[in-house]
Each structure stands twice: as C-alpha cells, then as structure tokens.
Short mmCIF file of C-alpha atoms in Angstrom, two decimals:
data_model
loop_
_atom_site.label_atom_id
_atom_site.label_comp_id
_atom_site.label_asym_id
_atom_site.label_seq_id
_atom_site.Cartn_x
_atom_site.Cartn_y
_atom_site.Cartn_z
CA UNK I 25 21.72 9.97 52.67
CA UNK I 26 20.76 12.19 55.59
CA UNK I 27 17.15 13.15 56.26
CA UNK I 28 16.54 16.88 55.71
CA UNK I 29 14.57 17.91 58.78
CA UNK I 30 14.36 21.57 57.73
CA UNK I 31 12.82 21.04 54.28
CA UNK I 32 9.21 22.16 53.84
CA UNK I 33 6.96 19.24 52.95
CA UNK I 34 4.15 19.20 50.38
CA UNK I 35 0.64 18.16 51.38
CA UNK I 36 -1.42 15.66 49.34
CA UNK I 37 -5.02 16.26 50.42
CA UNK I 38 -6.46 14.20 47.56
CA UNK I 39 -6.64 10.43 48.03
CA UNK I 40 -3.61 8.53 46.71
CA UNK I 41 -3.91 4.78 46.22
CA UNK I 42 -0.81 2.97 47.41
CA UNK I 43 0.81 0.01 45.65
CA UNK I 44 0.46 -3.00 47.95
CA UNK I 45 3.13 -5.70 47.96
CA UNK I 46 2.08 -8.77 49.92
CA UNK I 47 -1.35 -9.64 51.30
CA UNK I 48 -3.13 -7.47 53.82
CA UNK I 49 -5.50 -9.46 56.06
CA UNK I 50 -9.19 -8.76 55.47
CA UNK I 51 -9.74 -7.84 59.11
CA UNK I 52 -7.38 -4.83 58.88
CA UNK I 53 -9.99 -2.12 58.33
CA UNK I 54 -9.47 1.41 59.59
CA UNK I 55 -7.33 4.53 59.44
CA UNK I 56 -3.91 5.21 60.91
CA UNK I 57 -3.47 8.92 61.61
CA UNK I 58 0.04 10.38 61.94
CA UNK I 59 1.02 13.88 63.08
CA UNK I 60 4.22 15.89 62.98
CA UNK I 61 5.88 19.12 61.82
CA UNK I 62 5.99 19.91 58.09
CA UNK I 63 6.70 23.62 57.40
CA UNK I 64 9.88 25.16 58.79
CA UNK I 65 10.39 28.26 56.63
CA UNK I 66 7.78 30.96 55.95
CA UNK I 67 8.94 33.77 53.72
CA UNK I 68 12.34 34.83 55.01
CA UNK I 69 11.77 33.48 58.53
CA UNK I 70 12.70 30.03 59.79
CA UNK I 71 11.84 28.03 62.90
CA UNK I 72 14.75 27.19 65.20
CA UNK I 73 13.46 23.85 66.42
CA UNK I 74 12.04 20.83 64.59
CA UNK I 75 9.16 20.48 67.08
CA UNK I 76 8.01 24.01 66.16
CA UNK I 77 7.24 23.28 62.49
CA UNK I 78 3.61 23.69 61.42
CA UNK I 79 1.52 20.54 61.79
CA UNK I 80 1.17 18.24 58.79
CA UNK I 81 -1.25 15.34 59.27
CA UNK I 82 -1.11 12.04 57.38
CA UNK I 83 -3.62 9.22 57.09
CA UNK I 84 -3.33 5.64 55.85
CA UNK I 85 -6.76 4.07 55.33
CA UNK I 86 -6.91 0.27 55.11
CA UNK I 87 -9.97 -1.16 53.40
CA UNK I 88 -10.50 -4.49 51.65
CA UNK I 89 -6.82 -5.11 51.04
CA UNK I 90 -6.13 -1.59 49.73
CA UNK I 91 -4.39 1.42 51.28
CA UNK I 92 -5.36 5.03 50.61
CA UNK I 93 -2.98 7.82 51.61
CA UNK I 94 -3.49 11.55 52.08
CA UNK I 95 -1.81 14.40 53.93
CA UNK I 96 -3.02 17.87 54.84
CA UNK I 97 -1.73 20.81 56.82
CA UNK I 98 -3.61 21.71 59.98
CA UNK I 99 -5.16 25.04 59.09
CA UNK I 100 -5.38 26.57 62.53
CA UNK I 101 -5.02 30.22 63.44
CA UNK I 102 -1.24 29.80 63.61
CA UNK I 103 -1.07 28.48 60.04
CA UNK I 104 -3.42 31.15 58.69
CA UNK I 105 -1.66 34.05 60.46
CA UNK I 106 1.80 32.91 59.38
CA UNK I 107 0.74 32.40 55.78
CA UNK I 108 -1.14 35.71 55.57
CA UNK I 109 1.93 37.59 56.82
CA UNK I 110 4.36 35.43 54.83
CA UNK I 111 6.50 35.24 57.93
CA UNK I 112 6.40 33.48 61.30
CA UNK I 113 4.26 35.68 63.53
CA UNK I 114 3.17 33.13 66.18
CA UNK I 115 5.80 32.06 68.70
CA UNK I 116 6.51 28.41 69.41
CA UNK I 117 8.42 26.84 72.28
CA UNK I 118 11.79 26.95 70.52
CA UNK I 119 11.21 29.96 68.26
CA UNK I 120 10.23 33.46 69.36
CA UNK I 121 8.42 35.46 66.66
CA UNK I 122 9.13 39.16 66.42
CA UNK I 123 7.07 41.68 64.43
CA UNK I 124 8.08 43.04 61.07
CA UNK I 125 10.47 45.97 61.70
CA UNK I 126 8.08 48.11 59.66
CA UNK I 127 5.21 47.65 62.13
CA UNK I 128 4.12 50.66 64.17
CA UNK I 129 4.73 51.09 67.89
CA UNK I 130 1.17 50.03 68.84
CA UNK I 131 1.53 46.70 67.03
CA UNK I 132 4.86 46.13 68.74
CA UNK I 133 3.35 46.91 72.16
CA UNK I 134 0.49 44.44 71.59
CA UNK I 135 2.99 41.76 70.56
CA UNK I 136 4.98 42.40 73.74
CA UNK I 137 1.90 42.03 75.97
CA UNK I 138 0.89 38.82 74.18
CA UNK I 139 4.25 37.32 75.12
CA UNK I 140 4.29 38.52 78.75
CA UNK I 141 1.07 36.59 79.39
CA UNK I 142 1.35 34.26 76.41
CA UNK I 143 -1.60 33.21 74.30
CA UNK I 144 -0.16 29.96 73.08
CA UNK I 145 -0.11 28.51 69.60
CA UNK I 146 -2.79 26.23 68.17
CA UNK I 147 -0.17 24.50 66.01
CA UNK I 148 -1.17 21.05 67.22
CA UNK I 149 1.51 18.89 65.63
CA UNK I 150 2.30 16.23 68.21
CA UNK I 151 -0.51 13.66 68.39
CA UNK I 152 -4.25 12.98 68.16
CA UNK I 153 -6.75 12.68 71.02
CA UNK I 154 -10.21 11.15 71.05
CA UNK I 155 -12.83 12.80 73.26
CA UNK I 156 -16.15 10.99 72.87
CA UNK I 157 -16.71 10.58 69.13
CA UNK I 158 -14.53 13.56 68.21
CA UNK I 159 -10.88 13.56 67.18
CA UNK I 160 -8.48 16.39 67.85
CA UNK I 161 -4.96 17.28 66.78
CA UNK I 162 -2.98 18.23 69.86
CA UNK I 163 0.33 19.46 71.19
CA UNK I 164 0.75 20.54 74.82
CA UNK I 165 -0.85 23.98 74.97
CA UNK I 166 -4.39 24.85 76.10
CA UNK I 167 -5.58 24.65 72.48
CA UNK I 168 -6.60 21.58 70.51
CA UNK I 169 -8.11 21.48 67.00
CA UNK I 170 -10.96 19.21 65.99
CA UNK I 171 -10.33 17.43 62.69
CA UNK I 172 -12.23 15.23 60.28
CA UNK I 173 -10.23 11.99 60.53
CA UNK I 174 -11.27 10.88 57.04
CA UNK I 175 -10.50 14.06 55.05
CA UNK I 176 -8.04 15.62 57.55
CA UNK I 177 -9.90 18.91 57.27
CA UNK I 178 -9.46 21.32 60.19
CA UNK I 179 -12.59 22.12 62.16
CA UNK I 180 -13.27 23.80 65.54
CA UNK I 181 -10.65 25.36 67.77
CA UNK I 182 -11.14 24.24 71.37
CA UNK I 183 -9.68 26.02 74.39
CA UNK I 184 -9.30 23.78 77.45
CA UNK I 185 -9.63 26.86 79.64
CA UNK I 186 -13.33 27.11 78.81
CA UNK I 187 -13.82 23.84 80.68
CA UNK I 188 -10.92 23.58 83.11
CA UNK I 189 -8.26 25.97 84.46
CA UNK I 190 -5.17 24.50 82.79
CA UNK I 191 -2.49 26.33 80.82
CA UNK I 192 -0.85 23.16 79.52
CA UNK I 193 -2.12 19.61 78.93
CA UNK I 194 -0.56 16.37 77.76
CA UNK I 195 -0.99 14.92 74.27
CA UNK I 196 -0.92 11.35 75.67
CA UNK I 197 -4.24 10.67 77.40
CA UNK I 198 -5.55 7.30 78.50
CA UNK I 199 -8.79 5.55 77.53
CA UNK I 200 -10.84 2.95 79.37
CA UNK I 201 -13.01 0.23 77.91
CA UNK I 202 -16.16 2.33 78.37
CA UNK I 203 -14.77 5.00 76.05
CA UNK I 204 -13.90 7.56 78.73
CA UNK I 205 -10.76 9.63 78.24
CA UNK I 206 -8.42 10.60 81.10
CA UNK I 207 -5.85 13.38 80.87
CA UNK I 208 -3.94 15.86 83.00
CA UNK I 209 -2.77 19.44 82.75
CA UNK I 210 -0.96 22.17 84.68
CA UNK I 211 -2.76 25.11 86.25
CA UNK I 212 -0.24 27.91 86.80
CA UNK I 213 -0.68 30.35 89.70
CA UNK I 214 -4.47 30.07 89.57
CA UNK I 215 -5.82 31.66 92.77
CA UNK I 216 -2.27 31.76 94.10
CA UNK I 217 -1.65 28.04 93.58
CA UNK I 218 0.09 26.00 90.91
CA UNK I 219 -1.15 22.45 90.61
CA UNK I 220 -1.46 19.45 88.33
CA UNK I 221 -5.07 18.56 87.53
CA UNK I 222 -6.39 15.15 86.45
CA UNK I 223 -9.62 15.17 84.48
CA UNK I 224 -12.01 12.86 82.70
CA UNK I 225 -14.00 13.36 79.51
CA UNK I 226 -16.90 10.88 79.59
CA UNK I 227 -17.74 8.77 76.58
CA UNK I 228 -20.18 10.55 74.29
CA UNK I 229 -23.63 9.36 75.34
CA UNK I 230 -25.64 11.79 73.25
CA UNK I 231 -26.14 9.34 70.43
CA UNK I 232 -25.49 9.85 66.74
CA UNK I 233 -27.53 13.02 66.29
CA UNK I 234 -25.86 15.84 64.42
CA UNK I 235 -26.66 18.26 67.23
CA UNK I 236 -25.05 16.17 69.95
CA UNK I 237 -22.81 18.28 72.18
CA UNK I 238 -19.08 17.57 72.06
CA UNK I 239 -18.08 15.20 74.84
CA UNK I 240 -15.46 17.68 76.10
CA UNK I 241 -18.28 19.90 77.33
CA UNK I 242 -18.96 17.23 79.96
CA UNK I 243 -15.37 17.33 81.27
CA UNK I 244 -15.04 16.38 84.95
CA UNK I 245 -12.18 17.28 87.29
CA UNK I 246 -11.06 14.21 89.22
CA UNK I 247 -8.40 15.64 91.51
CA UNK I 248 -5.35 17.90 91.72
CA UNK I 249 -1.80 17.53 93.01
CA UNK I 250 -0.06 20.63 94.39
CA UNK I 251 3.15 21.65 92.63
CA UNK I 252 6.23 21.66 94.87
CA UNK I 253 7.14 25.09 93.51
CA UNK I 254 4.61 27.88 92.82
CA UNK I 255 6.38 29.38 89.81
CA UNK I 256 8.38 26.38 88.57
CA UNK I 257 6.06 23.55 87.61
CA UNK I 258 7.52 20.28 86.40
CA UNK I 259 7.50 19.54 82.68
CA UNK I 260 5.87 16.22 81.73
CA UNK I 261 4.72 14.68 78.48
CA UNK I 262 2.66 11.70 79.67
CA UNK I 263 1.50 9.85 82.77
CA UNK I 264 0.62 6.31 83.82
CA UNK I 265 -2.73 4.74 84.67
CA UNK I 266 -3.91 1.44 86.12
CA UNK I 267 -7.42 0.32 87.06
CA UNK I 268 -7.15 2.06 90.41
CA UNK I 269 -4.34 4.61 90.20
CA UNK I 270 -2.75 7.46 88.27
CA UNK I 271 1.06 7.63 88.28
CA UNK I 272 2.56 11.08 87.85
CA UNK I 273 6.30 11.76 87.78
CA UNK I 274 7.14 15.24 89.08
CA UNK I 275 10.64 15.51 87.70
CA UNK I 276 13.26 18.20 88.34
CA UNK I 277 12.91 19.42 84.76
CA UNK I 278 11.04 22.66 85.36
CA UNK I 279 9.52 25.61 83.55
CA UNK I 280 10.48 28.94 85.14
CA UNK I 281 7.33 31.05 84.79
CA UNK I 282 8.98 34.37 85.68
CA UNK I 283 11.69 33.84 83.08
CA UNK I 284 9.03 32.82 80.60
CA UNK I 285 7.17 36.10 81.15
CA UNK I 286 10.32 38.07 80.28
CA UNK I 287 11.65 35.80 77.52
CA UNK I 288 10.36 37.99 74.69
CA UNK I 289 11.97 41.09 76.15
CA UNK I 290 15.25 39.22 76.69
CA UNK I 291 15.07 37.93 73.08
CA UNK I 292 15.29 34.28 74.07
CA UNK I 293 12.84 31.45 73.39
CA UNK I 294 10.51 29.88 75.91
CA UNK I 295 12.43 26.60 75.79
CA UNK I 296 15.37 28.38 77.41
CA UNK I 297 13.14 28.78 80.47
CA UNK I 298 13.14 25.01 80.97
CA UNK I 299 15.88 23.96 83.36
CA UNK I 300 17.01 20.59 84.65
CA UNK I 301 18.13 20.31 88.27
CA UNK I 302 20.30 17.16 88.47
CA UNK I 303 20.78 17.40 92.25
CA UNK I 304 17.05 17.35 93.03
CA UNK I 305 15.02 14.21 93.54
CA UNK I 306 12.24 13.07 91.25
CA UNK I 307 8.93 12.74 93.10
CA UNK I 308 6.54 9.94 92.15
CA UNK I 309 2.87 10.56 92.89
CA UNK I 310 0.40 7.68 93.08
CA UNK I 311 -3.19 8.91 93.14
CA UNK I 312 -6.27 6.81 93.88
CA UNK I 313 -8.62 7.28 90.91
CA UNK I 314 -11.75 6.75 92.99
CA UNK I 315 -10.97 9.05 95.93
CA UNK I 316 -8.71 11.52 94.12
CA UNK I 317 -6.25 11.33 97.01
CA UNK I 318 -2.60 10.38 96.96
CA UNK I 319 -1.60 7.19 98.74
CA UNK I 320 -0.05 7.89 102.14
CA UNK I 321 3.42 6.67 101.14
CA UNK I 322 5.88 9.15 99.67
CA UNK I 323 8.03 7.88 96.78
CA UNK I 324 11.09 9.41 95.19
CA UNK I 325 14.00 8.48 92.96
CA UNK I 326 17.09 10.12 91.50
CA UNK I 327 16.88 13.01 89.05
CA UNK I 328 15.69 11.93 85.61
CA UNK I 329 13.73 13.18 82.61
CA UNK I 330 10.81 11.13 81.29
CA UNK I 331 8.77 11.88 78.19
CA UNK I 332 6.98 8.60 77.56
CA UNK I 333 5.33 6.13 79.91
CA UNK I 334 5.15 2.60 78.51
CA UNK I 335 2.55 0.95 80.75
CA UNK I 336 1.57 0.45 84.39
CA UNK I 337 -0.20 -2.31 86.31
CA UNK I 338 -0.94 -3.60 89.80
CA UNK I 339 0.21 -6.85 91.36
CA UNK I 340 0.48 -8.21 94.91
CA UNK I 341 0.16 -4.83 96.63
CA UNK I 342 2.51 -3.06 94.20
CA UNK I 343 2.09 -0.55 91.40
CA UNK I 344 4.57 -1.37 88.65
CA UNK I 345 5.25 1.11 85.88
CA UNK I 346 7.67 1.27 82.96
CA UNK I 347 9.03 4.48 81.40
CA UNK I 348 11.65 5.67 78.93
CA UNK I 349 14.05 7.67 81.10
CA UNK I 350 16.98 10.02 80.44
CA UNK I 351 19.67 11.21 82.81
CA UNK I 352 19.39 14.79 81.53
CA UNK I 353 17.38 17.01 79.15
CA UNK I 354 19.71 16.81 76.13
CA UNK I 355 17.03 15.18 73.94
CA UNK I 356 15.21 18.49 73.35
CA UNK I 357 18.41 20.28 72.39
CA UNK I 358 19.22 17.56 69.86
CA UNK I 359 16.25 18.64 67.73
CA UNK I 360 17.32 22.22 67.11
CA UNK I 361 17.49 22.45 63.33
CA UNK I 362 21.08 23.71 63.28
CA UNK I 363 22.13 20.65 65.30
CA UNK I 364 20.18 18.29 63.04
CA UNK I 365 21.55 19.95 59.91
CA UNK I 366 25.15 19.64 60.99
CA UNK I 367 24.65 16.07 62.24
CA UNK I 368 27.25 17.26 64.71
CA UNK I 369 29.44 14.55 66.20
CA UNK I 370 30.31 16.93 69.02
CA UNK I 371 26.72 16.91 70.29
CA UNK I 372 26.04 14.10 72.73
CA UNK I 373 22.69 12.84 73.95
CA UNK I 374 22.38 10.55 76.93
CA UNK I 375 21.10 7.07 76.13
CA UNK I 376 17.37 6.57 76.80
CA UNK I 377 16.63 3.55 78.95
CA UNK I 378 13.44 1.60 79.48
CA UNK I 379 13.16 1.43 83.28
CA UNK I 380 10.78 -0.50 85.51
CA UNK I 381 9.74 0.88 88.91
CA UNK I 382 7.89 -1.11 91.58
CA UNK I 383 6.04 0.82 94.29
CA UNK I 384 4.54 -0.93 97.32
CA UNK I 385 1.21 0.78 98.00
CA UNK I 386 0.76 -0.77 101.43
CA UNK I 387 3.59 -0.94 103.94
CA UNK I 388 4.20 -1.98 107.52
CA UNK I 389 5.25 1.06 109.58
CA UNK I 390 7.34 -1.19 111.83
CA UNK I 391 9.74 -2.12 109.03
CA UNK I 392 13.33 -1.05 109.52
CA UNK I 393 15.07 1.82 107.79
CA UNK I 394 17.09 0.48 104.85
CA UNK I 395 14.76 -2.45 104.16
CA UNK I 396 13.64 -3.11 100.60
CA UNK I 397 9.85 -3.32 100.53
CA UNK I 398 9.54 -4.76 97.01
CA UNK I 399 8.66 -8.43 97.34
CA UNK I 400 8.16 -9.27 93.67
CA UNK I 401 10.46 -12.01 92.38
CA UNK I 402 10.55 -11.04 88.70
CA UNK I 403 12.12 -7.58 89.03
CA UNK I 404 15.24 -6.12 90.59
CA UNK I 405 13.48 -2.78 91.15
CA UNK I 406 13.68 -1.72 94.80
CA UNK I 407 11.90 0.61 97.22
CA UNK I 408 14.01 1.20 100.34
CA UNK I 409 12.68 2.94 103.42
CA UNK I 410 14.69 5.99 104.47
CA UNK I 411 14.94 7.64 107.88
CA UNK I 412 12.00 9.95 107.10
CA UNK I 413 9.75 7.02 106.21
CA UNK I 414 9.83 7.78 102.51
CA UNK I 415 10.68 5.15 99.91
CA UNK I 416 13.74 5.61 97.71
CA UNK I 417 12.81 3.76 94.51
CA UNK I 418 15.51 2.41 92.22
CA UNK I 419 14.45 0.94 88.87
CA UNK I 420 15.36 -2.13 86.92
CA UNK I 421 16.77 -1.29 83.49
CA UNK I 422 14.88 -3.47 81.01
CA UNK I 423 16.67 -2.33 77.85
CA UNK I 424 18.22 0.82 76.40
CA UNK I 425 18.58 2.97 73.28
CA UNK I 426 14.80 2.90 72.70
CA UNK I 427 11.97 5.42 72.32
CA UNK I 428 8.36 5.92 71.17
CA UNK I 429 6.96 2.88 73.01
CA UNK I 430 3.61 1.36 72.06
CA UNK I 431 1.77 -1.67 73.43
CA UNK I 432 -1.33 -3.70 72.74
CA UNK I 433 -3.64 -1.10 74.29
CA UNK I 434 -6.08 -3.80 75.39
CA UNK I 435 -3.42 -4.45 78.05
CA UNK I 436 -3.10 -0.84 79.13
CA UNK I 437 -3.18 -0.68 82.93
CA UNK I 438 -2.82 -4.48 83.10
CA UNK I 439 0.14 -6.78 83.46
CA UNK I 440 1.64 -7.03 80.02
CA UNK I 441 4.58 -8.59 78.25
CA UNK I 442 5.36 -6.96 74.91
CA UNK I 443 6.33 -3.43 73.91
CA UNK I 444 7.13 -2.10 70.43
CA UNK I 445 9.65 0.74 70.08
CA UNK I 446 11.99 2.57 67.77
CA UNK I 447 15.71 1.94 68.22
CA UNK I 448 17.76 5.08 68.77
CA UNK I 449 21.31 5.63 69.90
CA UNK I 450 23.27 8.83 69.32
CA UNK I 451 21.12 9.94 66.38
CA UNK I 452 17.69 11.51 66.13
CA UNK I 453 16.86 9.17 63.25
CA UNK I 454 15.54 5.70 64.04
CA UNK I 455 16.89 3.05 61.67
CA UNK I 456 15.17 0.09 63.36
CA UNK I 457 12.03 -0.83 65.23
CA UNK I 458 11.92 -3.59 67.79
CA UNK I 459 9.66 -5.88 69.77
CA UNK I 460 10.76 -6.32 73.37
CA UNK I 461 9.64 -9.12 75.68
CA UNK I 462 9.61 -7.75 79.24
CA UNK I 463 9.61 -11.28 80.70
CA UNK I 464 12.41 -12.95 78.75
CA UNK I 465 14.18 -9.70 77.70
CA UNK I 466 14.23 -11.07 74.15
CA UNK I 467 14.59 -8.45 71.39
CA UNK I 468 13.36 -8.89 67.81
CA UNK I 469 14.16 -6.18 65.26
CA UNK I 470 13.15 -5.02 61.79
CA UNK I 471 15.47 -2.91 59.69
CA UNK I 472 16.22 -2.29 56.03
CA UNK I 473 19.00 -0.31 54.39
CA UNK I 474 18.24 3.37 53.75
CA UNK I 475 14.96 3.14 55.68
CA UNK I 476 13.81 5.22 58.64
CA UNK I 477 10.72 3.83 60.40
CA UNK I 478 8.34 5.83 62.58
CA UNK I 479 6.73 4.94 65.90
CA UNK I 480 5.35 1.36 65.61
CA UNK I 481 1.61 1.05 66.30
CA UNK I 482 0.06 -2.27 67.38
CA UNK I 483 -3.33 -3.29 65.95
CA UNK I 484 -4.98 -6.30 67.68
CA UNK I 485 -6.58 -8.99 65.58
CA UNK I 486 -10.32 -9.21 66.35
CA UNK I 487 -10.92 -12.03 68.83
CA UNK I 488 -7.18 -12.64 68.83
CA UNK I 489 -5.46 -15.19 71.02
CA UNK I 490 -2.63 -13.78 73.05
CA UNK I 491 -1.22 -10.33 73.70
CA UNK I 492 0.85 -10.20 70.52
CA UNK I 493 -1.81 -11.58 68.16
CA UNK I 494 -2.08 -8.72 65.71
CA UNK I 495 -0.15 -6.43 63.40
CA UNK I 496 2.39 -3.66 63.82
CA UNK I 497 2.16 -0.66 61.49
CA UNK I 498 4.94 1.84 60.84
CA UNK I 499 5.40 4.42 58.11
CA UNK I 500 8.86 4.21 56.57
CA UNK I 501 10.87 6.92 54.83
CA UNK I 502 12.85 5.27 52.05
CA UNK I 503 15.98 7.06 50.81
CA UNK I 504 16.94 4.38 48.28
CA UNK I 505 17.21 6.02 44.83
CA UNK I 506 14.05 5.68 42.77
CA UNK I 507 12.01 4.07 45.57
CA UNK I 508 9.01 5.44 47.43
CA UNK I 509 8.26 5.52 51.10
CA UNK I 510 5.83 2.92 52.38
CA UNK I 511 3.60 1.81 55.20
CA UNK I 512 5.02 -1.42 56.60
CA UNK I 513 2.80 -4.14 58.08
CA UNK I 514 4.47 -6.69 60.35
CA UNK I 515 3.06 -9.78 62.05
CA UNK I 516 3.38 -8.80 65.70
CA UNK I 517 4.05 -12.34 66.92
CA UNK I 518 6.94 -13.19 64.56
CA UNK I 519 7.85 -9.60 63.63
CA UNK I 520 8.04 -10.74 60.02
CA UNK I 521 6.78 -8.65 57.12
CA UNK I 522 3.20 -9.29 56.01
CA UNK I 523 2.91 -6.53 53.43
CA UNK I 524 4.00 -3.04 52.53
CA UNK I 525 2.18 -0.32 50.60
CA UNK I 526 4.33 2.06 48.56
CA UNK I 527 3.00 5.63 48.52
CA UNK I 528 3.51 7.80 45.45
CA UNK I 529 4.07 10.82 47.65
CA UNK I 530 6.88 12.01 49.89
CA UNK I 531 6.52 10.67 53.41
CA UNK I 532 8.09 12.67 56.22
CA UNK I 533 9.38 12.28 59.75
CA UNK I 534 6.55 12.62 62.25
CA UNK I 535 5.90 12.12 65.97
CA UNK I 536 2.87 10.10 67.06
CA UNK I 537 -0.11 8.30 65.61
CA UNK I 538 -3.60 6.98 66.40
CA UNK I 539 -5.47 4.09 64.76
CA UNK I 540 -9.23 4.37 64.26
CA UNK I 541 -10.94 1.02 63.55
CA UNK I 542 -13.51 1.18 60.76
CA UNK I 543 -16.33 0.42 63.20
CA UNK I 544 -15.60 3.78 64.88
#
C-alpha cells in the first residue's frame, strides 16, 4: 500500500492512551513532540507541495510505563484565514494563493502588494525550537508560534523581526549545556546589504514567575557573514556548531529575490525562484564564536546541496563536520504532491550521502600548492591548497541513501561515534531506520513489513555509560490491515526492540521532532 500524502488528516486533541507491548523503562519520562503537514485541501483549493500543508502537531507522553498520544492543528493566522475563507488564501513556498475571482479590485491590489514584499506564512510545520523555557513551532520564515507542549494549544505569534533584522531563519538551532540557544537567519538587502546573521537567545534566567519575560526578548546578535550576492542569498536549512566555531555552508542553491518579488504577477510559486548553480563552488565559512570573526583561511568544495548537518567537532587543529549532501536540488521537487501521487518511476532523485569534511584551522603559509593539509589518520577527507591560497576540501563518504540524522545530543559539538538515520533511496518514504558507527562503518537496521518509520530520536539514559546508552524513539505508520500505527522504542546499543505503543488514532508522515524530559 502506498502512503497518501495528499489526504487531510484528523486531529485528536484529547488524550488517547496507547496500548503498550513490551516494557518501557521507568526512567523514560517526558514528551516527544512531532511536527509536519496535515491539511492539503481547503474547500476547492489544494496545495501543490507536501511541505506546504498546514501544521499538525503530535505528542507522545511517556510516564510510568504508559504512553499518552494527542494531535492538534497549529491554529495560527494562516490556519484561521484559510478556514474562514474555506480556501487557501495564504501563500506557501510551493503554492501561490490567488484571491477569489469574485473579490473586488481593491482586495486584489492589496493581495498583489502583499506578494511583492511578502508577509510570510506563520504555518510553522517543520520543527520545534526551545528558547529559554518556551517552546515554539517553527518553519523557516520570520514567524514562529509559541505552543503549550503538553496540550499542543497554539499561543503567541512571534516575529523575529521585532528582535533581529532577519527575513528567514533556520528551524534547526543548537543548544549548549547552559541552556542557551544559537540560531542563524538571512537579512535580505537591509541597509543595502544581504548577510547571514548568527544570534543567541540566552537561557531564561527570570525564574519561574508567571510574569517572566520570554527569553527571546533578550536575543543577542553574535556576528554576521556577508552574502556573496546581494539579491541571491544561499538557501540553507541548518548549520554546524562546535565549542569554538560555527560552520556555515554557503551553497550555490540560491533564492532570486527579484524573481521572488514578481512571482505572484508571473503566476509561479516562490519555490521556482530557487535555482541551483552546479558550476559554482560551495563556500564553507568557519566563524569563531567568541570573536564573531571568520578564520583567515578560505575553504571551498564542489557544488552540493545540504539540508541537514549531522555533527561537528574539533581535533588536532581541525574542524570536522558531517552532513547529508546531494549533488543537486531534486529532493524538493520530489515532494510535489502530483509527483508523490503518481509515484512516478520517471522522476529521479540523486542519492543523499553522509559526507565528512575536515578543515585545518591553522596552516603554514610556506606549504606548497597541491599539498593536502589534513593530517588526521582516521579520515580520507582532504583539504588541498590551491594557487590562491584557498583550500579545496574534498569529503569522505561515510555512507549513503540516508536522511534525517540524529545523534546523542550530549555529544553535539564533540567527537562522536554514532548517528541514527532513516534509510531512503529513490523513494520519499523511509522503510527502515539505521544506526551508523562512524568509526567502524558498521550499519544496524530496523525494519518491518508495511511500516514507515519517522526520524529516529535518541534519548540518553540518565547517568548512562557510553554514547549509545539510551533509547531510540520513532513513530511508525503501519499499513498492515487491521493494525494501528505505533511509537517504537529501541535499545540504542543493540538496536533491538524494547517496546512499542499502539495508538488508536491515525498517525501521519511528519518531519522533525523534539523530546522534552519530564524535569523540564
């Protein structure tokens, strides 16, 4: 059976107790949040792209050996406006919304102006972000929506632009052990400059009082990196971070701002304004977190498209980082609903590869052109000096046909060994999840007939011994007749099943998730 990506999903806001098979460990206490698109047709209008669907949040709460499930639509302005009009009236990246033909000329003129200088959607259906003690649903626009992580109720609408001049921001921030959150966004043509801005939201230090200000109000700009093209900023979905550095990949997958401003008039979607330039190099920026300045060395590699960073760390004068890389931008096109519906064999997507880069951050200027400056013994990644003194960086391919990487986040920014991913090939649907050992290259998989698992999320055992001492959680869509979907719990070390909890409600394909321990 094929998964129907275009089918509207039903929410279950009331608590549903799951049927647990197996034994959940007593220490597993907390809530796994999941986010993804759920409504694709409103009235007689339909979204073109799966990513555009209106956000449907899910939660799996683990407490004392039981699992409670609920789901609820994010009731932002986009949801409310679409439902009130009974048609799609807010444009998304892959779907341009046009007014009802019966609207008067003034309404049509206002709609046109809103698309020339777009006021983006608050349909935050990609992930969740923690700023201080607050949790937000997020996509990649300047809007995020605060939510109650226990009830999934929608709360305040937050505009990044009230605190920082960014038009776009990632939905994959980083967190340090003090509770600070680090993120980055793009500032387009602000004061005649387009730049990428790194910022920090400090841990909430206002205590538990009800009147404590949201931590995002204390946002601090760390630094900015100038864009190599004023009106064509690079698209990016995530970035890397170590104890001392940020790693930003400025890839030749660019958003044409002028074309975007005229997209509505030309009756094309904003996604058509994204273009990949296969003959251009990919620039790799390494920024010192303390000084806010880039390291003196210039790094580049061949053209590629990266959505997800895996991890980054420092060792022996090198910054090492792992990413999931593509040779082109075909992934986005694969998720147009007409492509997914047809399951077209004529559509081809390049194979995603987990690649490791090694960047020397200190070099000897007397070294010869053509010399490889990477001195690490455990990787074949290279960084070769060219005639201009720049370093051409070629990666080591660790494995391929993988996506949605997650690690033991206690090892974020540190040398690590294990990564958990979905297995994908020429299909948008993952039928397996895997544990990959970056040292031995050993692969361990879980799969079951008629089952489609989501992004695997690692939960460390309190006071655990070893990087993989914990559990891996994944929600699984089950297409076997008469069987329910379930949340699967695997022992991370052996990758064997510990338990599963069947949910008497339809689970759906989503994107990313966030685990909140009960103590938080």
